[in-house]
mmCIF file of N, CA, C and O in Angstrom:
data_model
loop_
_atom_site.group_PDB
_atom_site.id
_atom_site.type_symbol
_atom_site.label_atom_id
_atom_site.label_comp_id
_atom_site.label_asym_id
_atom_site.label_seq_id
_atom_site.Cartn_x
_atom_site.Cartn_y
_atom_site.Cartn_z
ATOM 1 N N MET A 247 0.823 -1.181 0.000
ATOM 2 C CA MET A 247 0.000 0.000 0.000
ATOM 3 C C MET A 247 0.875 1.256 0.000
ATOM 4 O O MET A 247 0.619 2.175 -0.753
ATOM 5 N N PHE A 248 1.907 1.276 0.824
ATOM 6 C CA PHE A 248 2.782 2.449 0.884
ATOM 7 C C PHE A 248 3.591 2.593 -0.401
ATOM 8 O O PHE A 248 3.900 3.702 -0.813
ATOM 9 N N ILE A 249 3.916 1.462 -1.016
ATOM 10 C CA ILE A 249 4.728 1.484 -2.233
ATOM 11 C C ILE A 249 4.009 2.230 -3.349
ATOM 12 O O ILE A 249 4.632 2.933 -4.139
ATOM 13 N N GLU A 250 2.692 2.091 -3.431
ATOM 14 C CA GLU A 250 1.915 2.739 -4.485
ATOM 15 C C GLU A 250 2.053 4.263 -4.460
ATOM 16 O O GLU A 250 1.840 4.919 -5.477
ATOM 17 N N HIS A 251 2.385 4.818 -3.309
ATOM 18 C CA HIS A 251 2.449 6.269 -3.180
ATOM 19 C C HIS A 251 3.871 6.816 -3.295
ATOM 20 O O HIS A 251 4.081 8.013 -3.125
ATOM 21 N N LEU A 252 4.823 5.936 -3.596
ATOM 22 C CA LEU A 252 6.193 6.409 -3.818
ATOM 23 C C LEU A 252 6.249 7.167 -5.145
ATOM 24 O O LEU A 252 5.499 6.866 -6.077
ATOM 25 N N PRO A 253 7.137 8.138 -5.255
ATOM 26 C CA PRO A 253 7.268 8.835 -6.542
ATOM 27 C C PRO A 253 7.764 7.876 -7.615
ATOM 28 O O PRO A 253 8.519 6.943 -7.339
ATOM 29 N N PRO A 254 7.342 8.078 -8.873
ATOM 30 C CA PRO A 254 7.722 7.149 -9.932
ATOM 31 C C PRO A 254 9.220 7.075 -10.174
ATOM 32 O O PRO A 254 9.728 6.068 -10.649
ATOM 33 N N GLU A 255 9.945 8.134 -9.838
ATOM 34 C CA GLU A 255 11.393 8.115 -10.061
ATOM 35 C C GLU A 255 12.160 7.490 -8.899
ATOM 36 O O GLU A 255 13.384 7.412 -8.940
ATOM 37 N N SER A 256 11.446 7.014 -7.867
ATOM 38 C CA SER A 256 12.124 6.388 -6.734
ATOM 39 C C SER A 256 12.805 5.103 -7.175
ATOM 40 O O SER A 256 12.418 4.468 -8.163
ATOM 41 N N HIS A 257 13.813 4.690 -6.446
ATOM 42 C CA HIS A 257 14.543 3.466 -6.779
ATOM 43 C C HIS A 257 13.617 2.248 -6.731
ATOM 44 O O HIS A 257 13.721 1.349 -7.568
ATOM 45 N N THR A 258 12.722 2.222 -5.765
ATOM 46 C CA THR A 258 11.812 1.084 -5.625
ATOM 47 C C THR A 258 10.895 0.970 -6.833
ATOM 48 O O THR A 258 10.760 -0.111 -7.422
ATOM 49 N N MET A 259 10.263 2.074 -7.235
ATOM 50 C CA MET A 259 9.348 2.035 -8.378
ATOM 51 C C MET A 259 10.104 1.721 -9.673
ATOM 52 O O MET A 259 9.607 0.990 -10.527
ATOM 53 N N THR A 260 11.302 2.258 -9.812
ATOM 54 C CA THR A 260 12.112 1.978 -10.999
ATOM 55 C C THR A 260 12.468 0.497 -11.051
ATOM 56 O O THR A 260 12.374 -0.143 -12.105
ATOM 57 N N ALA A 261 12.864 -0.072 -9.919
ATOM 58 C CA ALA A 261 13.212 -1.493 -9.870
ATOM 59 C C ALA A 261 11.998 -2.360 -10.196
ATOM 60 O O ALA A 261 12.110 -3.330 -10.951
ATOM 61 N N LEU A 262 10.835 -2.018 -9.661
ATOM 62 C CA LEU A 262 9.624 -2.782 -9.964
ATOM 63 C C LEU A 262 9.287 -2.699 -11.453
ATOM 64 O O LEU A 262 8.922 -3.699 -12.075
ATOM 65 N N ARG A 263 9.407 -1.518 -12.029
ATOM 66 C CA ARG A 263 9.108 -1.325 -13.446
ATOM 67 C C ARG A 263 10.099 -2.089 -14.323
ATOM 68 O O ARG A 263 9.721 -2.698 -15.321
ATOM 69 N N ASN A 264 11.370 -2.100 -13.924
ATOM 70 C CA ASN A 264 12.392 -2.785 -14.704
ATOM 71 C C ASN A 264 12.255 -4.302 -14.653
ATOM 72 O O ASN A 264 12.814 -5.002 -15.497
ATOM 73 N N GLU A 265 11.548 -4.821 -13.671
ATOM 74 C CA GLU A 265 11.352 -6.267 -13.531
ATOM 75 C C GLU A 265 10.191 -6.792 -14.361
ATOM 76 O O GLU A 265 10.006 -7.994 -14.470
ATOM 77 N N LEU A 266 9.417 -5.907 -14.969
ATOM 78 C CA LEU A 266 8.281 -6.349 -15.771
ATOM 79 C C LEU A 266 8.764 -7.060 -17.032
ATOM 80 O O LEU A 266 9.749 -6.658 -17.646
ATOM 81 N N THR A 267 8.048 -8.100 -17.422
ATOM 82 C CA THR A 267 8.367 -8.822 -18.649
ATOM 83 C C THR A 267 7.839 -8.015 -19.843
ATOM 84 O O THR A 267 6.969 -7.153 -19.669
ATOM 85 N N PRO A 268 8.332 -8.310 -21.051
ATOM 86 C CA PRO A 268 7.790 -7.619 -22.228
ATOM 87 C C PRO A 268 6.274 -7.798 -22.381
ATOM 88 O O PRO A 268 5.585 -6.885 -22.811
ATOM 89 N N ILE A 269 5.754 -8.950 -21.986
ATOM 90 C CA ILE A 269 4.305 -9.180 -22.073
ATOM 91 C C ILE A 269 3.570 -8.268 -21.097
ATOM 92 O O ILE A 269 2.555 -7.661 -21.437
ATOM 93 N N GLN A 270 4.086 -8.160 -19.864
ATOM 94 C CA GLN A 270 3.466 -7.280 -18.880
ATOM 95 C C GLN A 270 3.541 -5.820 -19.333
ATOM 96 O O GLN A 270 2.590 -5.068 -19.158
ATOM 97 N N LEU A 271 4.674 -5.442 -19.923
ATOM 98 C CA LEU A 271 4.800 -4.075 -20.441
ATOM 99 C C LEU A 271 3.782 -3.824 -21.543
ATOM 100 O O LEU A 271 3.146 -2.767 -21.582
ATOM 101 N N ALA A 272 3.618 -4.801 -22.438
ATOM 102 C CA ALA A 272 2.655 -4.645 -23.535
ATOM 103 C C ALA A 272 1.235 -4.527 -22.996
ATOM 104 O O ALA A 272 0.442 -3.716 -23.473
ATOM 105 N N GLU A 273 0.907 -5.333 -21.983
ATOM 106 C CA GLU A 273 -0.425 -5.254 -21.364
ATOM 107 C C GLU A 273 -0.656 -3.879 -20.759
ATOM 108 O O GLU A 273 -1.725 -3.300 -20.914
ATOM 109 N N GLN A 274 0.359 -3.361 -20.062
ATOM 110 C CA GLN A 274 0.217 -2.039 -19.461
ATOM 111 C C GLN A 274 0.084 -0.968 -20.532
ATOM 112 O O GLN A 274 -0.665 -0.017 -20.366
ATOM 113 N N ALA A 275 0.816 -1.125 -21.629
ATOM 114 C CA ALA A 275 0.741 -0.143 -22.707
ATOM 115 C C ALA A 275 -0.638 -0.165 -23.352
ATOM 116 O O ALA A 275 -1.183 0.883 -23.697
ATOM 117 N N ASP A 276 -1.216 -1.383 -23.518
ATOM 118 C CA ASP A 276 -2.541 -1.496 -24.128
ATOM 119 C C ASP A 276 -3.626 -0.875 -23.267
ATOM 120 O O ASP A 276 -4.556 -0.277 -23.778
ATOM 121 N N LYS A 277 -3.520 -1.048 -21.949
ATOM 122 C CA LYS A 277 -4.531 -0.487 -21.069
ATOM 123 C C LYS A 277 -4.087 0.836 -20.475
ATOM 124 O O LYS A 277 -4.713 1.348 -19.576
ATOM 125 N N GLY A 278 -2.991 1.361 -20.995
ATOM 126 C CA GLY A 278 -2.427 2.574 -20.425
ATOM 127 C C GLY A 278 -3.351 3.774 -20.505
ATOM 128 O O GLY A 278 -4.079 3.958 -21.472
ATOM 129 N N GLU A 279 -3.348 4.550 -19.464
ATOM 130 C CA GLU A 279 -4.086 5.804 -19.413
ATOM 131 C C GLU A 279 -3.098 6.864 -18.922
ATOM 132 O O GLU A 279 -2.942 7.067 -17.720
ATOM 133 N N PRO A 280 -2.410 7.533 -19.869
ATOM 134 C CA PRO A 280 -1.362 8.466 -19.467
ATOM 135 C C PRO A 280 -1.835 9.524 -18.465
ATOM 136 O O PRO A 280 -1.082 9.943 -17.606
ATOM 137 N N GLU A 281 -3.093 9.918 -18.587
ATOM 138 C CA GLU A 281 -3.585 10.933 -17.658
ATOM 139 C C GLU A 281 -3.659 10.414 -16.229
ATOM 140 O O GLU A 281 -3.719 11.196 -15.286
ATOM 141 N N LYS A 282 -3.626 9.096 -16.063
ATOM 142 C CA LYS A 282 -3.624 8.503 -14.724
ATOM 143 C C LYS A 282 -2.256 7.944 -14.382
ATOM 144 O O LYS A 282 -2.114 7.201 -13.430
ATOM 145 N N GLY A 283 -1.243 8.266 -15.195
ATOM 146 C CA GLY A 283 0.093 7.719 -15.025
ATOM 147 C C GLY A 283 0.791 8.207 -13.772
ATOM 148 O O GLY A 283 0.320 9.086 -13.063
ATOM 149 N N ARG A 284 1.946 7.615 -13.531
ATOM 150 C CA ARG A 284 2.716 7.934 -12.341
ATOM 151 C C ARG A 284 3.614 9.138 -12.557
ATOM 152 O O ARG A 284 4.294 9.566 -11.647
ATOM 153 N N TRP A 285 3.652 9.681 -13.756
ATOM 154 C CA TRP A 285 4.419 10.901 -13.982
ATOM 155 C C TRP A 285 3.558 12.080 -13.563
ATOM 156 O O TRP A 285 2.341 12.044 -13.673
ATOM 157 N N SER A 286 4.228 13.134 -13.122
ATOM 158 C CA SER A 286 3.480 14.345 -12.808
ATOM 159 C C SER A 286 3.018 14.985 -14.111
ATOM 160 O O SER A 286 3.502 14.657 -15.196
ATOM 161 N N GLN A 287 2.089 15.907 -14.008
ATOM 162 C CA GLN A 287 1.592 16.590 -15.203
ATOM 163 C C GLN A 287 2.736 17.347 -15.887
ATOM 164 O O GLN A 287 2.822 17.384 -17.108
ATOM 165 N N GLN A 288 3.634 17.911 -15.096
ATOM 166 C CA GLN A 288 4.774 18.640 -15.650
ATOM 167 C C GLN A 288 5.656 17.699 -16.472
ATOM 168 O O GLN A 288 6.107 18.044 -17.562
ATOM 169 N N GLU A 289 5.901 16.509 -15.977
ATOM 170 C CA GLU A 289 6.721 15.538 -16.706
ATOM 171 C C GLU A 289 6.031 15.081 -17.993
ATOM 172 O O GLU A 289 6.671 14.922 -19.034
ATOM 173 N N GLN A 290 4.710 14.891 -17.937
ATOM 174 C CA GLN A 290 3.964 14.509 -19.132
ATOM 175 C C GLN A 290 4.037 15.609 -20.188
ATOM 176 O O GLN A 290 4.235 15.333 -21.372
ATOM 177 N N LEU A 291 3.878 16.856 -19.765
ATOM 178 C CA LEU A 291 3.939 17.981 -20.703
ATOM 179 C C LEU A 291 5.332 18.122 -21.299
ATOM 180 O O LEU A 291 5.485 18.406 -22.492
ATOM 181 N N LEU A 292 6.355 17.926 -20.489
ATOM 182 C CA LEU A 292 7.726 18.010 -20.989
ATOM 183 C C LEU A 292 8.000 16.920 -22.022
ATOM 184 O O LEU A 292 8.599 17.178 -23.073
ATOM 185 N N ALA A 293 7.524 15.702 -21.756
ATOM 186 C CA ALA A 293 7.695 14.608 -22.718
ATOM 187 C C ALA A 293 6.962 14.922 -24.020
ATOM 188 O O ALA A 293 7.486 14.667 -25.110
ATOM 189 N N ALA A 294 5.770 15.498 -23.922
ATOM 190 C CA ALA A 294 5.020 15.870 -25.125
ATOM 191 C C ALA A 294 5.762 16.958 -25.909
ATOM 192 O O ALA A 294 5.798 16.916 -27.149
ATOM 193 N N ALA A 295 6.374 17.905 -25.216
ATOM 194 C CA ALA A 295 7.140 18.962 -25.886
ATOM 195 C C ALA A 295 8.364 18.381 -26.582
ATOM 196 O O ALA A 295 8.675 18.753 -27.726
ATOM 197 N N VAL A 296 9.055 17.457 -25.928
ATOM 198 C CA VAL A 296 10.221 16.806 -26.540
ATOM 199 C C VAL A 296 9.793 16.046 -27.794
ATOM 200 O O VAL A 296 10.438 16.133 -28.843
ATOM 201 N N ASP A 297 8.674 15.315 -27.713
ATOM 202 C CA ASP A 297 8.170 14.580 -28.876
ATOM 203 C C ASP A 297 7.846 15.531 -30.026
ATOM 204 O O ASP A 297 8.150 15.249 -31.185
ATOM 205 N N ALA A 298 7.230 16.668 -29.713
ATOM 206 C CA ALA A 298 6.871 17.643 -30.751
ATOM 207 C C ALA A 298 8.116 18.230 -31.407
ATOM 208 O O ALA A 298 8.168 18.380 -32.636
ATOM 209 N N ILE A 299 9.127 18.532 -30.621
ATOM 210 C CA ILE A 299 10.371 19.090 -31.174
ATOM 211 C C ILE A 299 11.058 18.067 -32.071
ATOM 212 O O ILE A 299 11.525 18.393 -33.161
ATOM 213 N N ARG A 300 11.106 16.814 -31.625
ATOM 214 C CA ARG A 300 11.716 15.755 -32.446
ATOM 215 C C ARG A 300 10.951 15.588 -33.764
ATOM 216 O O ARG A 300 11.545 15.389 -34.817
ATOM 217 N N ARG A 301 9.633 15.666 -33.684
ATOM 218 C CA ARG A 301 8.813 15.512 -34.891
ATOM 219 C C ARG A 301 9.051 16.684 -35.852
ATOM 220 O O ARG A 301 9.168 16.482 -37.064
ATOM 221 N N LEU A 302 9.124 17.900 -35.327
ATOM 222 C CA LEU A 302 9.400 19.066 -36.168
ATOM 223 C C LEU A 302 10.772 18.963 -36.831
ATOM 224 O O LEU A 302 10.938 19.299 -38.008
ATOM 225 N N GLU A 303 11.754 18.490 -36.069
ATOM 226 C CA GLU A 303 13.093 18.302 -36.630
ATOM 227 C C GLU A 303 13.046 17.278 -37.763
ATOM 228 O O GLU A 303 13.638 17.480 -38.825
ATOM 229 N N TRP A 304 12.305 16.185 -37.566
ATOM 230 C CA TRP A 304 12.177 15.159 -38.588
ATOM 231 C C TRP A 304 11.501 15.715 -39.837
ATOM 232 O O TRP A 304 11.935 15.442 -40.965
ATOM 233 N N VAL A 305 10.440 16.504 -39.653
ATOM 234 C CA VAL A 305 9.741 17.110 -40.793
ATOM 235 C C VAL A 305 10.684 18.036 -41.552
ATOM 236 O O VAL A 305 10.754 18.008 -42.784
ATOM 237 N N LEU A 306 11.440 18.850 -40.834
ATOM 238 C CA LEU A 306 12.373 19.779 -41.467
ATOM 239 C C LEU A 306 13.417 19.024 -42.294
ATOM 240 O O LEU A 306 13.706 19.397 -43.434
ATOM 241 N N ILE A 307 13.954 17.964 -41.738
ATOM 242 C CA ILE A 307 14.948 17.164 -42.464
ATOM 243 C C ILE A 307 14.295 16.501 -43.675
ATOM 244 O O ILE A 307 14.843 16.520 -44.779
ATOM 245 N N SER A 308 13.108 15.926 -43.493
ATOM 246 C CA SER A 308 12.422 15.219 -44.576
ATOM 247 C C SER A 308 12.091 16.142 -45.740
ATOM 248 O O SER A 308 12.194 15.750 -46.904
ATOM 249 N N VAL A 309 11.700 17.359 -45.447
ATOM 250 C CA VAL A 309 11.343 18.320 -46.490
ATOM 251 C C VAL A 309 12.579 18.742 -47.283
ATOM 252 O O VAL A 309 12.487 19.025 -48.478
ATOM 253 N N ASN A 310 13.731 18.774 -46.656
ATOM 254 C CA ASN A 310 14.943 19.259 -47.297
ATOM 255 C C ASN A 310 15.843 18.167 -47.867
ATOM 256 O O ASN A 310 16.952 18.451 -48.291
ATOM 257 N N VAL A 311 15.357 16.932 -47.886
ATOM 258 C CA VAL A 311 16.121 15.826 -48.465
ATOM 259 C C VAL A 311 15.756 15.732 -49.936
ATOM 260 O O VAL A 311 14.603 15.934 -50.319
ATOM 261 N N ASP A 312 16.747 15.419 -50.775
ATOM 262 C CA ASP A 312 16.470 15.235 -52.200
ATOM 263 C C ASP A 312 15.391 14.172 -52.386
ATOM 264 O O ASP A 312 15.300 13.212 -51.616
ATOM 265 N N LYS A 313 14.592 14.333 -53.430
ATOM 266 C CA LYS A 313 13.485 13.409 -53.664
ATOM 267 C C LYS A 313 13.951 11.978 -53.851
ATOM 268 O O LYS A 313 13.257 11.036 -53.501
ATOM 269 N N LYS A 314 15.133 11.788 -54.395
ATOM 270 C CA LYS A 314 15.639 10.441 -54.652
ATOM 271 C C LYS A 314 16.318 9.823 -53.431
ATOM 272 O O LYS A 314 16.591 8.639 -53.402
ATOM 273 N N SER A 315 16.614 10.634 -52.444
ATOM 274 C CA SER A 315 17.283 10.130 -51.239
ATOM 275 C C SER A 315 16.271 9.471 -50.306
ATOM 276 O O SER A 315 15.087 9.786 -50.328
ATOM 277 N N LYS A 316 16.785 8.580 -49.475
ATOM 278 C CA LYS A 316 15.932 7.922 -48.487
ATOM 279 C C LYS A 316 15.691 8.879 -47.326
ATOM 280 O O LYS A 316 16.621 9.447 -46.773
ATOM 281 N N ARG A 317 14.452 9.048 -46.988
ATOM 282 C CA ARG A 317 14.100 9.922 -45.857
ATOM 283 C C ARG A 317 14.337 9.167 -44.550
ATOM 284 O O ARG A 317 14.178 7.943 -44.496
ATOM 285 N N PRO A 318 14.671 9.882 -43.491
ATOM 286 C CA PRO A 318 14.867 9.196 -42.203
ATOM 287 C C PRO A 318 13.541 8.682 -41.654
ATOM 288 O O PRO A 318 12.476 9.173 -42.016
ATOM 289 N N ASP A 319 13.638 7.686 -40.791
ATOM 290 C CA ASP A 319 12.439 7.164 -40.128
ATOM 291 C C ASP A 319 11.909 8.218 -39.158
ATOM 292 O O ASP A 319 12.686 8.988 -38.584
ATOM 293 N N PRO A 320 10.597 8.250 -38.938
ATOM 294 C CA PRO A 320 10.059 9.199 -37.962
ATOM 295 C C PRO A 320 10.591 8.882 -36.563
ATOM 296 O O PRO A 320 10.907 7.732 -36.262
ATOM 297 N N PRO A 321 10.698 9.882 -35.721
ATOM 298 C CA PRO A 321 11.265 9.655 -34.389
ATOM 299 C C PRO A 321 10.334 8.842 -33.498
ATOM 300 O O PRO A 321 9.117 8.902 -33.638
ATOM 301 N N GLU A 322 10.951 8.098 -32.608
ATOM 302 C CA GLU A 322 10.194 7.358 -31.593
ATOM 303 C C GLU A 322 9.751 8.330 -30.513
ATOM 304 O O GLU A 322 10.515 9.210 -30.120
ATOM 305 N N PRO A 323 8.546 8.189 -29.996
ATOM 306 C CA PRO A 323 8.136 9.044 -28.881
ATOM 307 C C PRO A 323 8.981 8.741 -27.641
ATOM 308 O O PRO A 323 9.495 7.635 -27.493
ATOM 309 N N MET A 324 9.121 9.711 -26.787
ATOM 310 C CA MET A 324 9.854 9.523 -25.538
ATOM 311 C C MET A 324 9.159 8.428 -24.739
ATOM 312 O O MET A 324 7.932 8.413 -24.637
ATOM 313 N N ARG A 325 9.948 7.506 -24.212
ATOM 314 C CA ARG A 325 9.364 6.399 -23.447
ATOM 315 C C ARG A 325 8.718 6.914 -22.171
ATOM 316 O O ARG A 325 9.286 7.708 -21.451
ATOM 317 N N ARG A 326 7.520 6.444 -21.949
ATOM 318 C CA ARG A 326 6.792 6.778 -20.722
ATOM 319 C C ARG A 326 6.840 5.570 -19.795
ATOM 320 O O ARG A 326 6.978 4.436 -20.261
ATOM 321 N N PRO A 327 6.702 5.776 -18.490
ATOM 322 C CA PRO A 327 6.699 4.643 -17.569
ATOM 323 C C PRO A 327 5.580 3.667 -17.900
ATOM 324 O O PRO A 327 4.472 4.077 -18.223
ATOM 325 N N GLY A 328 5.901 2.391 -17.856
ATOM 326 C CA GLY A 328 4.896 1.367 -18.064
ATOM 327 C C GLY A 328 4.587 1.064 -19.510
ATOM 328 O O GLY A 328 3.677 0.304 -19.794
ATOM 329 N N ALA A 329 5.329 1.636 -20.444
ATOM 330 C CA ALA A 329 5.090 1.364 -21.865
ATOM 331 C C ALA A 329 6.383 0.890 -22.498
ATOM 332 O O ALA A 329 7.423 1.521 -22.349
ATOM 333 N N GLY A 330 6.323 -0.224 -23.197
ATOM 334 C CA GLY A 330 7.498 -0.762 -23.879
ATOM 335 C C GLY A 330 7.739 -0.025 -25.181
ATOM 336 O O GLY A 330 6.932 0.790 -25.613
ATOM 337 N N PRO A 331 8.856 -0.305 -25.828
ATOM 338 C CA PRO A 331 9.147 0.345 -27.098
ATOM 339 C C PRO A 331 8.164 -0.105 -28.181
ATOM 340 O O PRO A 331 7.609 -1.196 -28.103
ATOM 341 N N ARG A 332 7.951 0.752 -29.156
ATOM 342 C CA ARG A 332 7.072 0.404 -30.265
ATOM 343 C C ARG A 332 7.675 -0.730 -31.078
ATOM 344 O O ARG A 332 8.880 -0.816 -31.236
ATOM 345 N N LYS A 333 6.803 -1.561 -31.611
ATOM 346 C CA LYS A 333 7.265 -2.648 -32.462
ATOM 347 C C LYS A 333 7.492 -2.095 -33.859
ATOM 348 O O LYS A 333 6.723 -1.282 -34.357
ATOM 349 N N LYS A 334 8.553 -2.559 -34.493
ATOM 350 C CA LYS A 334 8.869 -2.137 -35.855
ATOM 351 C C LYS A 334 7.902 -2.798 -36.825
ATOM 352 O O LYS A 334 7.520 -3.956 -36.651
ATOM 353 N N LYS A 335 7.513 -2.057 -37.845
ATOM 354 C CA LYS A 335 6.671 -2.619 -38.891
ATOM 355 C C LYS A 335 7.525 -3.529 -39.764
ATOM 356 O O LYS A 335 8.685 -3.255 -40.015
ATOM 357 N N ALA A 336 6.917 -4.605 -40.223
ATOM 358 C CA ALA A 336 7.631 -5.547 -41.084
ATOM 359 C C ALA A 336 7.970 -4.871 -42.416
ATOM 360 O O ALA A 336 7.137 -4.171 -42.988
ATOM 361 N N GLN A 337 9.193 -5.088 -42.868
ATOM 362 C CA GLN A 337 9.639 -4.530 -44.137
ATOM 363 C C GLN A 337 9.489 -5.588 -45.230
ATOM 364 O O GLN A 337 9.757 -6.761 -45.007
ATOM 365 N N LEU A 338 9.082 -5.153 -46.406
ATOM 366 C CA LEU A 338 8.947 -6.049 -47.542
ATOM 367 C C LEU A 338 10.309 -6.203 -48.196
ATOM 368 O O LEU A 338 10.857 -5.250 -48.741
ATOM 369 N N THR A 339 10.877 -7.403 -48.108
ATOM 370 C CA THR A 339 12.186 -7.667 -48.703
ATOM 371 C C THR A 339 12.005 -8.025 -50.173
ATOM 372 O O THR A 339 10.887 -8.317 -50.632
ATOM 373 N N GLU A 340 13.089 -8.037 -50.903
ATOM 374 C CA GLU A 340 13.021 -8.364 -52.328
ATOM 375 C C GLU A 340 12.532 -9.803 -52.522
ATOM 376 O O GLU A 340 11.717 -10.088 -53.405
ATOM 377 N N GLY A 341 13.014 -10.713 -51.684
ATOM 378 C CA GLY A 341 12.587 -12.111 -51.782
ATOM 379 C C GLY A 341 11.104 -12.280 -51.515
ATOM 380 O O GLY A 341 10.400 -12.987 -52.247
ATOM 381 N N SER A 342 10.606 -11.629 -50.469
ATOM 382 C CA SER A 342 9.180 -11.756 -50.168
ATOM 383 C C SER A 342 8.337 -11.031 -51.210
ATOM 384 O O SER A 342 7.220 -11.452 -51.512
ATOM 385 N N ALA A 343 8.863 -9.947 -51.793
ATOM 386 C CA ALA A 343 8.144 -9.250 -52.862
ATOM 387 C C ALA A 343 8.032 -10.144 -54.093
ATOM 388 O O ALA A 343 6.967 -10.216 -54.728
ATOM 389 N N ASN A 344 9.119 -10.846 -54.432
ATOM 390 C CA ASN A 344 9.081 -11.767 -55.565
ATOM 391 C C ASN A 344 8.102 -12.905 -55.320
ATOM 392 O O ASN A 344 7.354 -13.301 -56.213
ATOM 393 N N ARG A 345 8.100 -13.434 -54.101
ATOM 394 C CA ARG A 345 7.170 -14.520 -53.748
ATOM 395 C C ARG A 345 5.726 -14.029 -53.855
ATOM 396 O O ARG A 345 4.856 -14.723 -54.383
ATOM 397 N N LEU A 346 5.455 -12.845 -53.376
ATOM 398 C CA LEU A 346 4.120 -12.263 -53.457
ATOM 399 C C LEU A 346 3.711 -12.089 -54.919
ATOM 400 O O LEU A 346 2.585 -12.400 -55.307
ATOM 401 N N PHE A 347 4.639 -11.610 -55.741
ATOM 402 C CA PHE A 347 4.367 -11.431 -57.168
ATOM 403 C C PHE A 347 4.018 -12.772 -57.815
ATOM 404 O O PHE A 347 3.068 -12.875 -58.599
ATOM 405 N N GLU A 348 4.765 -13.829 -57.470
ATOM 406 C CA GLU A 348 4.498 -15.152 -58.002
ATOM 407 C C GLU A 348 3.109 -15.635 -57.594
ATOM 408 O O GLU A 348 2.361 -16.202 -58.405
ATOM 409 N N LEU A 349 2.755 -15.409 -56.324
ATOM 410 C CA LEU A 349 1.428 -15.832 -55.843
ATOM 411 C C LEU A 349 0.326 -15.078 -56.574
ATOM 412 O O LEU A 349 -0.717 -15.661 -56.918
ATOM 413 N N LEU A 350 0.524 -13.804 -56.808
ATOM 414 C CA LEU A 350 -0.471 -13.001 -57.501
ATOM 415 C C LEU A 350 -0.617 -13.414 -58.965
ATOM 416 O O LEU A 350 -1.666 -13.208 -59.564
ATOM 417 N N GLN A 351 0.441 -13.959 -59.542
ATOM 418 C CA GLN A 351 0.427 -14.386 -60.944
ATOM 419 C C GLN A 351 -0.082 -15.825 -61.086
ATOM 420 O O GLN A 351 0.014 -16.388 -62.165
ATOM 421 N N GLY A 352 -0.603 -16.402 -60.014
ATOM 422 C CA GLY A 352 -1.157 -17.754 -60.078
ATOM 423 C C GLY A 352 -0.144 -18.841 -59.799
ATOM 424 O O GLY A 352 -0.377 -19.999 -60.115
ATOM 425 N N GLY A 353 0.973 -18.487 -59.194
ATOM 426 C CA GLY A 353 2.016 -19.456 -58.924
ATOM 427 C C GLY A 353 1.871 -20.161 -57.596
ATOM 428 O O GLY A 353 2.811 -20.766 -57.107
ATOM 429 N N ALA A 354 0.709 -20.093 -56.979
ATOM 430 C CA ALA A 354 0.524 -20.770 -55.690
ATOM 431 C C ALA A 354 0.522 -22.279 -55.900
ATOM 432 O O ALA A 354 -0.168 -22.797 -56.758
ATOM 433 N N ALA A 355 1.339 -22.945 -55.129
ATOM 434 C CA ALA A 355 1.431 -24.394 -55.311
ATOM 435 C C ALA A 355 0.964 -25.129 -54.094
ATOM 436 O O ALA A 355 1.029 -24.717 -53.015
#
């Protein structure tokens, strides 16, 4: 009961958070309610400001890159307590693209 009222940056709360499995982190992220989070409102606002600045920097770089050049990936949001990192989207490789093309052309065996 007393542990629940410790500040989120305390060693105890940090240790408890670090002991969570990836599945537990994903569950917390799915049911997460940032407005009820363990960060103070000031910390939440600061994280949102950092995310906005990173996004603006990414937009500025993306707009000024040559059309033929590869644009950088969008920035990851600042990690919040109780949320694991975002999962990367699957990339279409040349081999899987060729296989897909074969399937679309009636090559399913």
